[in-house]
Short mmCIF file of C-alpha atoms in Angstrom, two decimals:
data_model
loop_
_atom_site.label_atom_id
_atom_site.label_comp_id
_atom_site.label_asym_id
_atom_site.label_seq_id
_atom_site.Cartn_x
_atom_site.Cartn_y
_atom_site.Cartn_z
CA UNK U 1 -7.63 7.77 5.42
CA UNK U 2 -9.10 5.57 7.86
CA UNK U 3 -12.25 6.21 6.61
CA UNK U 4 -11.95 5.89 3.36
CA UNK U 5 -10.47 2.66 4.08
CA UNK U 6 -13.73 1.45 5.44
CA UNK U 7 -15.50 3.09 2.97
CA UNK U 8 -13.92 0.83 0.26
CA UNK U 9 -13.57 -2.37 1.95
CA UNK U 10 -17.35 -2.21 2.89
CA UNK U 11 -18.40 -2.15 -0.89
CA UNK U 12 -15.97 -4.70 -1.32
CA UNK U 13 -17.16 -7.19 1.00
CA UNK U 14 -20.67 -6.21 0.71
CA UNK U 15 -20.19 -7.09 -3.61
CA UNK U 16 -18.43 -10.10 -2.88
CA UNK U 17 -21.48 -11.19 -0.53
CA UNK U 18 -24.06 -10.26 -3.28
CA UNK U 19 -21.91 -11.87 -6.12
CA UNK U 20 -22.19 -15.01 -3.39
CA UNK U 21 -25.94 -14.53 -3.10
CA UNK U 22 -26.34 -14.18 -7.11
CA UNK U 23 -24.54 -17.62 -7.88
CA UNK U 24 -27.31 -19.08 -4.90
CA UNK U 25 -30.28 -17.90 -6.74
CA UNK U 26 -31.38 -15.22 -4.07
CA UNK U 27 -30.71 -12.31 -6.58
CA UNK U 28 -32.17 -12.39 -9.54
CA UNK U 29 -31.84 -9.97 -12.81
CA UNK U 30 -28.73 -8.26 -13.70
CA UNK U 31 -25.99 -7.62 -11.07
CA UNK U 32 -23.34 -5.70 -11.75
CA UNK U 33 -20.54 -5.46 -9.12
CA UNK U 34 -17.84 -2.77 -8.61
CA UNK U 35 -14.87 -4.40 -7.35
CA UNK U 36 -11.73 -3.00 -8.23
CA UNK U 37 -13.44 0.40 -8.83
CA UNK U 38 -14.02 1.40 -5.29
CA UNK U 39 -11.66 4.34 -4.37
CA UNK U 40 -13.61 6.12 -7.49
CA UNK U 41 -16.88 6.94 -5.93
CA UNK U 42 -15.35 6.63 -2.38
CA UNK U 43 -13.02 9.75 -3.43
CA UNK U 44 -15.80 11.72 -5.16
CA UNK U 45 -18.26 11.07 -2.46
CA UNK U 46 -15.57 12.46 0.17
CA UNK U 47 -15.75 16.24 -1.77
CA UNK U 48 -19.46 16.39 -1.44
CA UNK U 49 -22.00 17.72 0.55
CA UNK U 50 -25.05 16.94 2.06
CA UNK U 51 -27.97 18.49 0.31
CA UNK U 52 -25.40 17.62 -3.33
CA UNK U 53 -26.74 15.16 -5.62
CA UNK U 54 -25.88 11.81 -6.89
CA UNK U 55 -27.08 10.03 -9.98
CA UNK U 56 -25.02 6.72 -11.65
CA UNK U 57 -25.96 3.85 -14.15
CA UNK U 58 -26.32 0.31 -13.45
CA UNK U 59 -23.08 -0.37 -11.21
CA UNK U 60 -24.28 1.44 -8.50
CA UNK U 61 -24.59 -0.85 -5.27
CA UNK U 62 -21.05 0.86 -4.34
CA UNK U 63 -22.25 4.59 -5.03
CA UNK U 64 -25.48 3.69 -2.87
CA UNK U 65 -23.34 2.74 0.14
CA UNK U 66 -21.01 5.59 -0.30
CA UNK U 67 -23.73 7.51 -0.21
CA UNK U 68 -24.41 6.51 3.12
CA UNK U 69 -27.52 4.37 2.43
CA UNK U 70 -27.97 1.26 5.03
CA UNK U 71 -26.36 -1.83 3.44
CA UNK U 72 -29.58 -3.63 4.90
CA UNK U 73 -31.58 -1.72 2.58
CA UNK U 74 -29.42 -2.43 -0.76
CA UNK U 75 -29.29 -6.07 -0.51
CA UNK U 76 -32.39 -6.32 0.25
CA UNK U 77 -33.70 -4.64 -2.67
CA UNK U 78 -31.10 -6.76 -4.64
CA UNK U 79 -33.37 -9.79 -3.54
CA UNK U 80 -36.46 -8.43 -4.64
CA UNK U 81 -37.74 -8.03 -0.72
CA UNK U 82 -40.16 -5.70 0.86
CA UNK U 83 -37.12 -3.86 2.93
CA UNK U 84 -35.29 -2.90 0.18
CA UNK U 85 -34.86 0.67 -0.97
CA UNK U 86 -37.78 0.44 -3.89
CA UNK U 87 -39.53 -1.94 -2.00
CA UNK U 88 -38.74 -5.00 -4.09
CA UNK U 89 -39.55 -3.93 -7.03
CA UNK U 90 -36.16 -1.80 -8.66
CA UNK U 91 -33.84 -4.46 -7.89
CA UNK U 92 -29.55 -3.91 -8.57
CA UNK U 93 -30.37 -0.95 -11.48
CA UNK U 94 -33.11 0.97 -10.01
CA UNK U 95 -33.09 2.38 -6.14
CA UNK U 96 -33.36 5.56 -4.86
CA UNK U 97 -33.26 7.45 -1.83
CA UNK U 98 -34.52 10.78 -1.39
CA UNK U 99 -33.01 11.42 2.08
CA UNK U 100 -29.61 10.83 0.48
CA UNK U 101 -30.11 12.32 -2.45
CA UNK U 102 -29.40 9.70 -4.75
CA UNK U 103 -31.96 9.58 -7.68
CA UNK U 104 -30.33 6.00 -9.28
CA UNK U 105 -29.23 3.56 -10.64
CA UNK U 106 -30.56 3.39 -14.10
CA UNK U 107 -30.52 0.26 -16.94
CA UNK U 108 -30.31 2.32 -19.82
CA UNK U 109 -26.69 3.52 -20.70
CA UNK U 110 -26.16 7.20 -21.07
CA UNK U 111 -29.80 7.71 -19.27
CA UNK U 112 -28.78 9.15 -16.76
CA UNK U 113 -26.76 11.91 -18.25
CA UNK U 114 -29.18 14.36 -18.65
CA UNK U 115 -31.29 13.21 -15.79
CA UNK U 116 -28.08 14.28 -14.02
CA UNK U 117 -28.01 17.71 -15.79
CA UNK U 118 -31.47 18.47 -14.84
CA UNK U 119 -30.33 17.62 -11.31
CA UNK U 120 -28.07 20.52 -11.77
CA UNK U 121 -30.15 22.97 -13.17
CA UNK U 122 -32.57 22.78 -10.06
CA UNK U 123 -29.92 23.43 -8.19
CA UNK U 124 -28.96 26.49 -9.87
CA UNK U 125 -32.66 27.55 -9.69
CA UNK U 126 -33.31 27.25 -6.68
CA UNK U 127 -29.77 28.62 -6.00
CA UNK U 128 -29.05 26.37 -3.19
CA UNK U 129 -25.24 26.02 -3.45
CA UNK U 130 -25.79 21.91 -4.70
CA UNK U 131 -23.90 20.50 -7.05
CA UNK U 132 -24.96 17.18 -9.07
CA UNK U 133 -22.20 14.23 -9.53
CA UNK U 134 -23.03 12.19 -13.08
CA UNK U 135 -21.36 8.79 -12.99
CA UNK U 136 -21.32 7.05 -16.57
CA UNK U 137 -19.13 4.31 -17.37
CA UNK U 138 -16.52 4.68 -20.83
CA UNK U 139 -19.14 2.60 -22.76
CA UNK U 140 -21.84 5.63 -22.11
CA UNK U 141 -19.91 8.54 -22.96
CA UNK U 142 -20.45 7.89 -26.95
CA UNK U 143 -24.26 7.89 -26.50
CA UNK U 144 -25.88 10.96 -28.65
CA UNK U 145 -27.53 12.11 -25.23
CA UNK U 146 -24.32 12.77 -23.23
CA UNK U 147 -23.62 15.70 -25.77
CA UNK U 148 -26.87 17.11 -25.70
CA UNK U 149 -26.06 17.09 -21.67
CA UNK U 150 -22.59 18.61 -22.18
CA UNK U 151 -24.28 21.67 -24.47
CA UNK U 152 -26.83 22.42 -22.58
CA UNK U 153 -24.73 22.43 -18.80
CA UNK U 154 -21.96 24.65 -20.51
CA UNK U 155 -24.53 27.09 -21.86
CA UNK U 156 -26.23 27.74 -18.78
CA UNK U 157 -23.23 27.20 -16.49
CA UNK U 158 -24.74 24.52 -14.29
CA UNK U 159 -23.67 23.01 -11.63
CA UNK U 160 -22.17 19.47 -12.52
CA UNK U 161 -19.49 17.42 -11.96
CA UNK U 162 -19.54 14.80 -14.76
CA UNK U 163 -17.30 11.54 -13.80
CA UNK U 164 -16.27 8.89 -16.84
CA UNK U 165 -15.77 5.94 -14.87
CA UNK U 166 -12.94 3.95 -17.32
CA UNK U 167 -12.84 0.74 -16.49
CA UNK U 168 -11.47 0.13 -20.51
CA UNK U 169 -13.95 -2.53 -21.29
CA UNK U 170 -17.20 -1.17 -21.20
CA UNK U 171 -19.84 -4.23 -21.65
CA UNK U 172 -16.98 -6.35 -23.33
CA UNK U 173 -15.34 -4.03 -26.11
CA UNK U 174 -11.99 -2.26 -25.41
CA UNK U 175 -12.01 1.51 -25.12
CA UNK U 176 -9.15 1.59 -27.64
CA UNK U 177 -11.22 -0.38 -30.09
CA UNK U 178 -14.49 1.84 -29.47
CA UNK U 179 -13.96 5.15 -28.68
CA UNK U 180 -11.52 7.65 -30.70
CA UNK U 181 -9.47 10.36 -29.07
CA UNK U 182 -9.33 10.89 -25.27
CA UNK U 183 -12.69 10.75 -22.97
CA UNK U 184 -11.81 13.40 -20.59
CA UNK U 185 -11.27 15.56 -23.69
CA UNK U 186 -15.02 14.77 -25.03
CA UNK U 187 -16.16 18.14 -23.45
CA UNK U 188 -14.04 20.70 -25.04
CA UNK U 189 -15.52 21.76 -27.77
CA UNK U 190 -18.41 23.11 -25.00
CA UNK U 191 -15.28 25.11 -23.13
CA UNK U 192 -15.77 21.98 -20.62
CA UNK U 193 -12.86 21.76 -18.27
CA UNK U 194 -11.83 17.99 -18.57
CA UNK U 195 -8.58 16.10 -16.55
CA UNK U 196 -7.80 12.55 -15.66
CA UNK U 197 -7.29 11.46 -12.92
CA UNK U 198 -5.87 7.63 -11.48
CA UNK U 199 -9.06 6.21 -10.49
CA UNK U 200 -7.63 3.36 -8.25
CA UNK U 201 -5.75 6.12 -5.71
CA UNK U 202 -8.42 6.97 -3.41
CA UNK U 203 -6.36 10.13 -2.25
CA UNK U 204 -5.82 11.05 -5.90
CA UNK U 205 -9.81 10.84 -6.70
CA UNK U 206 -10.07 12.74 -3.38
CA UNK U 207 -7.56 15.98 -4.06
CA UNK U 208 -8.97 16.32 -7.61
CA UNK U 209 -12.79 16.57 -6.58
CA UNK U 210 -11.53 18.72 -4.00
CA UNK U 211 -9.93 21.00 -6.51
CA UNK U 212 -13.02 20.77 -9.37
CA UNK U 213 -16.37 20.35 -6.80
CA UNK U 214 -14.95 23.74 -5.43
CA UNK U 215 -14.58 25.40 -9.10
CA UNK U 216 -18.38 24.17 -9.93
CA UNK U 217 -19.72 25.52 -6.70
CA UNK U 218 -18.07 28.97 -7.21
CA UNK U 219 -20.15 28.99 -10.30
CA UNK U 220 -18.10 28.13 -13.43
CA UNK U 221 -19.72 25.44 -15.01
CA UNK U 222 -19.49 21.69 -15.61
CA UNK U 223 -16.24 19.95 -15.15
CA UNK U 224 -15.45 16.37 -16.57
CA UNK U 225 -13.25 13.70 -14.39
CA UNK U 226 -11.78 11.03 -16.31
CA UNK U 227 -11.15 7.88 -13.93
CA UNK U 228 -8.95 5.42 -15.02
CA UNK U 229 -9.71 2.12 -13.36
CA UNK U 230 -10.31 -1.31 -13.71
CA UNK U 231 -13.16 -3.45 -12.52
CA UNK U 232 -11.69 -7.35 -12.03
CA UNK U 233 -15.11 -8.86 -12.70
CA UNK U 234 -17.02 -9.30 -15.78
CA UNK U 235 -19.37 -6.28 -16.63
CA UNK U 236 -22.09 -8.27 -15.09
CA UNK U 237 -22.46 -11.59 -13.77
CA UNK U 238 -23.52 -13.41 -16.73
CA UNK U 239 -20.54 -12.05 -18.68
CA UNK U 240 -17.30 -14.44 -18.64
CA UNK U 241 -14.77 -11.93 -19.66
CA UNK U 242 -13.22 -13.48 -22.10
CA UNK U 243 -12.01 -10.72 -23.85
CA UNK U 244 -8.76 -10.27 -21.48
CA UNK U 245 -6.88 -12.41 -20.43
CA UNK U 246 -6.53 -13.69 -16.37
CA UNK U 247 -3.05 -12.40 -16.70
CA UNK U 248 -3.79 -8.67 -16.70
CA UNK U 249 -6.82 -8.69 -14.04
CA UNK U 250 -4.10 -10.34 -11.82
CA UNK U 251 -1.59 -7.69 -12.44
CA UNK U 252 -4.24 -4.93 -12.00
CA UNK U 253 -5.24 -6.39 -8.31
CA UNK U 254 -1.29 -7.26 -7.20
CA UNK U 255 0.00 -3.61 -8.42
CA UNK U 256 -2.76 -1.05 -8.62
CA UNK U 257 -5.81 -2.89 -6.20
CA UNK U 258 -7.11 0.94 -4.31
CA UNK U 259 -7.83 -0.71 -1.05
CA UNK U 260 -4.45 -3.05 -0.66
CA UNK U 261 -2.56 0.28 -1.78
CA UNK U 262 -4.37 2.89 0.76
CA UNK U 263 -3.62 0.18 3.62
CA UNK U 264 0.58 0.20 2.99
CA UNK U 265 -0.31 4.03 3.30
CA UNK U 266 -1.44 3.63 6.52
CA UNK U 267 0.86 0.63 8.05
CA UNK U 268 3.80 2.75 6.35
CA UNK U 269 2.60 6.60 7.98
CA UNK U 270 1.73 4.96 11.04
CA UNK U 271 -1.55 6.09 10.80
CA UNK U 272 -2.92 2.43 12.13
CA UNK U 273 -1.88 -0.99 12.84
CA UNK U 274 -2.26 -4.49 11.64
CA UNK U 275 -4.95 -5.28 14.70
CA UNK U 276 -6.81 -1.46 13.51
CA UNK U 277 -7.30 -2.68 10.37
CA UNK U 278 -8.51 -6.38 11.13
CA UNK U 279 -10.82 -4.79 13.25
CA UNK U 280 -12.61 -2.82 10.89
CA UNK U 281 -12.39 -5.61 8.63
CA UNK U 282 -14.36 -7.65 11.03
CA UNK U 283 -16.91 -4.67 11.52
CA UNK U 284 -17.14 -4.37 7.80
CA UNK U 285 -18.34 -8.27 7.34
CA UNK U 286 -20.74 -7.73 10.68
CA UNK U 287 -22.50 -5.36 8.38
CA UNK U 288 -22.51 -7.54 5.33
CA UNK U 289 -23.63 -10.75 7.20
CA UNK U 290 -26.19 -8.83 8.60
CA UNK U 291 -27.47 -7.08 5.31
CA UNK U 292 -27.28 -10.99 3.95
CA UNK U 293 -29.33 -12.17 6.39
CA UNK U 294 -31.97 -9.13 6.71
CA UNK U 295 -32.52 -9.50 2.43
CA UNK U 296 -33.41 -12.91 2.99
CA UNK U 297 -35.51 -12.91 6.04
CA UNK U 298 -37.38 -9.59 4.80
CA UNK U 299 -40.65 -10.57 3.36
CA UNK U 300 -41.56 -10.17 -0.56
CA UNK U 301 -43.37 -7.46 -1.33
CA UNK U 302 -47.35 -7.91 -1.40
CA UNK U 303 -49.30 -8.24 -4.97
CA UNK U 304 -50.83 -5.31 -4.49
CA UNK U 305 -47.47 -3.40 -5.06
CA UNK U 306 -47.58 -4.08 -8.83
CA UNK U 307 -49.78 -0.66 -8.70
CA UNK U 308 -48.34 1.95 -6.61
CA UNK U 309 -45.84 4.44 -7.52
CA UNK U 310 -46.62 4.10 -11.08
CA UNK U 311 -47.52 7.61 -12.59
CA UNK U 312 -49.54 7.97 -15.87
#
């Protein structure tokens, strides 16, 4: 519990720091942040294993860390700087690592679906036990491409875990006023397994991708997770949110916030005290200020990078 404690107040304070460093000017581009979504990917992550794979859309700073991928790294690649994880040149939507496993952080919604399934398949042929993780957001799942992903994973049994991240609002519309019927549900006419689950419980998120990772790796197909959760800022940080009112992203954070709720688990079990958790706290912003401070001291990448890694 401890850890996942960290886990979640690290992408916390590490979004809050680049949503700082966007309103300076130092990050250019799209940013979007996951605060308020944090115990999802925190929880998922937690049921993985190493040589599993991770792919995600365009909130994905939080799936990068819980990954394990050095915070220096991510915000430096959020300023466009030569130490970042694509060199400068990928920015918030597009970095990978290889040694984690994570192939993205992609810009176009849905994309990553079947980049995701293919994930999966190699896994199966090379029949090394993996199993890929698909993130896509409530806006994605009605994207023509998903489906094609859904067919083709149940027909060949593959390995995949596919996670609906519901936040309700996609870019700005209501789930209720754009998508029919229930999203965890989308996969059944495939014979895909499909549950929801309350996405701002980290030990909820945890015991279900316990139960469902462990069903995919025993070799019966694709599951889909349903999250329910709630991100408190705007779907990026251009976007006002005016569509809901202050009202409701306030009651969200007082009753439901995953972080404040895990930490009255822990005062309450006795698992840790006040002075524990101030001290990771102050470890957690160590690592932030110091991620801050590496993206902007890191040099910009060199002209000459406008032609490598680009395959014709």
């Amino acid at each position: 519990m401890l850890h996942y404690y960290r886990e979640m107040l690290l992408i916390r304070r590490f979004e809050e720091k680049a949503g700082q460093l966007y309103g300076m000017g130092l990050i250019g581009g799209f940013c979007h942040l996951y605060i308020g979504q944090e115990a999802v990917v925190v929880g998922i992550q937690s049921a993985l294993n190493e040589g599993d794979s991770v792919i995600t859309s365009y909130r994905d700073h939080g799936h990068m860390l819980a990954c394990g991928m050095d915070a220096k790294g991510v915000m430096a690649e959020l300023t466009g700087r030569r130490g970042g994880y694509s060199h400068g040149k990928g920015g918030s939507m597009h970095m990978f690592s290889r040694e984690k496993n994570f192939y993205g952080g992609h810009g176009i919604v849905g994309g990553q679906v079947p980049l995701g399934t293919g994930l999966a398949f190699a896994h199966k042929y090379l029949k090394d036990g993996g199993v890929s993780a698909v993130y896509c957001g409530d806006g994605a799942i009605n994207q023509g491409q998903v489906y094609e992903s859904f067919n083709m994973a149940a027909l060949w049994k593959l390995p995949v875990l596919f996670v609906i991240e519901n936040n309700k609002y996609a870019m700005g519309t209501s789930q209720e006023r754009a998508s029919a019927g229930e999203l965890h549900q989308r996969g059944a006419s495939y014979g895909i397994p499909g549950y929801q689950v309350n996405g701002m419980d980290v030990l909820e998120v945890k015991a279900a991708a316990d139960q469902w990772v462990n069903y995919i790796r025993e070799g019966n197909g694709p599951v889909i997770l349903e999250m329910k959760t709630y991100r408190y800022r705007g779907h990026s940080m251009s976007d006002p949110a005016k569509y809901r009112t202050k009202e409701e992203v306030e009651k969200m954070r007082s009753e439901s916030d995953p972080i404040d709720q895990l930490k009255a688990k822990l005062l309450a079990g006795g698992h840790a005290d006040e002075e524990k958790l101030k001290e990771i706290d102050r470890e957690v912003k160590a690592i932030v200020i110091e991620s801050a401070e590496f993206a902007q001291q890191s040099p910009e990448p060199d002209p000459s990078e406008l032609w490598t890694d680009v395959l014709l």
